[in-house]
Amino acid sequence: MKKYIIIIATTLLALTAVAQEKADVRERVYAAKLKHLTRSLDLTDEQQAPFAEIYQRYNQEMHKVLPAGRDKRPAASDAASEAKAIKDQLQKQKAAIDVQAKYIDQFARVLTAKQLHRFLQSERKISSKFKAKRDSARMKQHGRDFSQKSQEMKARKRAMRQKARARRGD
């Protein structure tokens, strides 16, 4: 009985450590994003505190709408499950747009029109960079380094085009 309690306690401790690590990573990412946005938007001292407050709420709502495991699709590839996965993804995107629309007026009270435009562009760029890094890490984790395979494919295509040109006499 004592062994089972120790095993359960160890498992729970490990799970809380993993959860804490994820929270720490999320906090570091948020801090880095906020620092980057503050610099790239060239915020004044008066703008920084209100922007950070609004951005924190915005960021929390976006994480609720688009959780970290966003791209999980069912293993089955029948038409019904694919259609459901697509509908679910579209619902998440719609919810994210609703959150952006909700906060756009709040950001507009703090930012100029130019800053607001840059903010939206920067958010998209940051999100796409993080998604690309996450996807790349997942591919490497599963032993699929597609960047190398992609380069090999490009080299083969180049060689085939050169051979075709040589045969035609170009």
Coordinates of C-alpha atoms in Angstrom, one line a residue:
M1 CA 0.0 0.0 0.0
K2 CA 2.8 2.3 0.9
K3 CA 4.4 1.7 -2.5
Y4 CA 1.2 2.7 -4.3
I5 CA 1.0 5.9 -2.3
I6 CA 4.6 6.8 -3.2
I7 CA 4.0 6.0 -6.9
I8 CA 0.9 8.2 -6.9
A9 CA 2.6 11.0 -5.1
T10 CA 5.6 10.9 -7.4
T11 CA 3.3 10.9 -10.5
L12 CA 1.3 13.8 -9.1
L13 CA 4.5 15.7 -8.4
A14 CA 5.8 15.1 -11.9
L15 CA 2.5 16.3 -13.4
T16 CA 2.5 19.5 -11.4
A17 CA 6.1 20.1 -12.3
V18 CA 5.2 19.7 -16.0
A19 CA 2.2 22.0 -15.6
Q20 CA 4.4 24.6 -13.8
E21 CA 7.0 24.4 -16.6
K22 CA 4.3 25.1 -19.2
A23 CA 3.1 28.0 -17.2
D24 CA 6.7 29.4 -16.9
V25 CA 7.2 29.0 -20.6
R26 CA 3.9 30.8 -21.3
E27 CA 4.9 33.6 -18.9
R28 CA 8.3 34.0 -20.6
V29 CA 6.7 34.0 -24.0
Y30 CA 4.2 36.6 -22.9
A31 CA 7.0 38.8 -21.4
A32 CA 9.1 38.5 -24.6
K33 CA 6.1 39.4 -26.8
L34 CA 5.2 42.4 -24.6
K35 CA 8.8 43.7 -24.7
H36 CA 8.9 43.3 -28.5
L37 CA 5.6 45.0 -29.0
T38 CA 6.5 47.9 -26.6
R39 CA 9.7 48.5 -28.6
S40 CA 8.2 47.9 -32.1
L41 CA 5.2 50.2 -31.4
D42 CA 7.5 52.8 -29.9
L43 CA 5.1 53.3 -26.9
T44 CA 5.4 56.3 -24.7
D45 CA 5.7 56.0 -21.0
E46 CA 2.0 56.9 -20.6
Q47 CA 1.0 54.2 -23.1
Q48 CA 3.0 51.4 -21.7
A49 CA 1.1 50.6 -18.5
P50 CA -2.5 50.7 -20.1
F51 CA -1.3 48.8 -23.1
A52 CA 0.3 46.0 -21.0
E53 CA -2.9 45.7 -18.9
I54 CA -5.1 45.4 -22.0
Y55 CA -2.7 43.1 -23.8
Q56 CA -2.5 40.8 -20.8
R57 CA -6.3 40.3 -20.8
Y58 CA -6.3 40.0 -24.6
N59 CA -3.5 37.4 -24.4
Q60 CA -5.4 35.4 -21.7
E61 CA -8.6 35.3 -23.8
M62 CA -6.7 34.3 -26.9
H63 CA -5.1 31.4 -25.0
K64 CA -8.6 30.3 -23.9
V65 CA -9.9 30.4 -27.5
L66 CA -6.8 28.9 -29.1
P67 CA -5.3 26.5 -26.6
A68 CA -1.7 25.3 -27.0
G69 CA -2.6 22.0 -28.6
R70 CA -4.4 23.7 -31.5
D71 CA -3.5 21.5 -34.4
K72 CA -4.6 18.1 -33.0
R73 CA -6.5 16.3 -35.6
P74 CA -8.2 12.9 -35.3
A75 CA -6.1 9.9 -36.6
A76 CA -9.1 8.6 -38.6
S77 CA -9.3 10.3 -42.0
D78 CA -12.8 9.5 -43.1
A79 CA -14.8 12.3 -44.6
A80 CA -17.0 12.9 -41.6
S81 CA -14.2 13.3 -39.1
E82 CA -12.3 15.5 -41.5
A83 CA -15.3 17.8 -42.0
K84 CA -15.8 18.0 -38.2
A85 CA -12.1 18.9 -37.7
I86 CA -12.4 21.6 -40.4
K87 CA -15.6 23.0 -38.8
D88 CA -13.9 22.9 -35.3
Q89 CA -10.9 24.8 -36.7
L90 CA -13.1 27.4 -38.3
Q91 CA -15.0 27.9 -35.1
K92 CA -11.8 28.5 -33.2
Q93 CA -10.7 31.0 -35.9
K94 CA -14.1 32.8 -35.6
A95 CA -13.8 32.9 -31.8
A96 CA -10.3 34.4 -32.2
I97 CA -11.6 37.1 -34.5
D98 CA -14.4 37.8 -32.1
V99 CA -11.8 38.3 -29.3
Q100 CA -9.7 40.6 -31.6
A101 CA -12.9 42.6 -32.4
K102 CA -13.7 42.9 -28.7
Y103 CA -10.3 44.3 -27.9
I104 CA -9.7 46.5 -30.9
D105 CA -11.6 49.4 -29.3
Q106 CA -9.7 49.1 -26.1
F107 CA -6.4 49.1 -27.9
A108 CA -7.6 52.1 -30.0
R109 CA -8.0 54.1 -26.8
V110 CA -4.3 53.7 -25.9
L111 CA -2.7 53.4 -29.4
T112 CA -2.6 55.7 -32.4
A113 CA -4.1 54.4 -35.6
K114 CA -0.6 53.7 -37.0
Q115 CA 0.5 51.9 -33.8
L116 CA -2.7 49.8 -33.9
H117 CA -2.0 48.8 -37.4
R118 CA 1.6 47.8 -36.5
F119 CA 0.3 46.0 -33.5
L120 CA -2.0 43.8 -35.5
Q121 CA 0.8 43.1 -38.1
S122 CA 3.3 42.3 -35.3
E123 CA 0.8 39.9 -33.6
R124 CA 0.3 38.0 -36.8
K125 CA 4.1 37.8 -37.5
I126 CA 4.8 36.7 -33.9
S127 CA 2.1 34.1 -34.0
S128 CA 3.3 32.7 -37.3
K129 CA 6.9 32.5 -36.1
F130 CA 5.9 30.7 -32.9
K131 CA 3.7 28.3 -34.9
A132 CA 6.6 27.6 -37.4
K133 CA 9.0 26.9 -34.5
R134 CA 6.5 24.7 -32.8
D135 CA 5.7 22.7 -36.0
S136 CA 9.5 22.4 -36.7
A137 CA 10.1 21.1 -33.2
R138 CA 7.3 18.6 -33.6
M139 CA 8.6 17.4 -36.9
K140 CA 12.1 16.9 -35.5
Q141 CA 10.7 15.2 -32.4
H142 CA 9.0 12.7 -34.7
G143 CA 12.2 12.2 -36.8
R144 CA 10.9 14.2 -39.8
D145 CA 13.2 17.0 -40.7
F146 CA 11.2 18.2 -43.7
S147 CA 13.6 21.2 -44.3
Q148 CA 16.3 18.8 -45.4
K149 CA 14.0 16.7 -47.5
S150 CA 12.7 19.8 -49.1
Q151 CA 16.2 20.9 -50.0
E152 CA 16.9 17.5 -51.5
M153 CA 13.7 17.7 -53.6
K154 CA 14.7 21.1 -54.9
A155 CA 18.1 19.9 -55.8
R156 CA 16.6 16.9 -57.7
K157 CA 14.2 19.2 -59.6
R158 CA 17.0 21.5 -60.5
A159 CA 19.1 18.6 -61.8
M160 CA 16.1 17.4 -63.9
R161 CA 15.5 20.8 -65.4
Q162 CA 19.2 21.1 -66.3
K163 CA 19.1 17.7 -68.0
A164 CA 16.0 18.7 -69.9
R165 CA 17.6 21.9 -71.1
A166 CA 20.7 20.0 -72.1
R167 CA 18.6 17.6 -74.2
R168 CA 16.8 20.4 -75.9
G169 CA 20.1 22.3 -76.5
D170 CA 19.1 25.4 -74.5

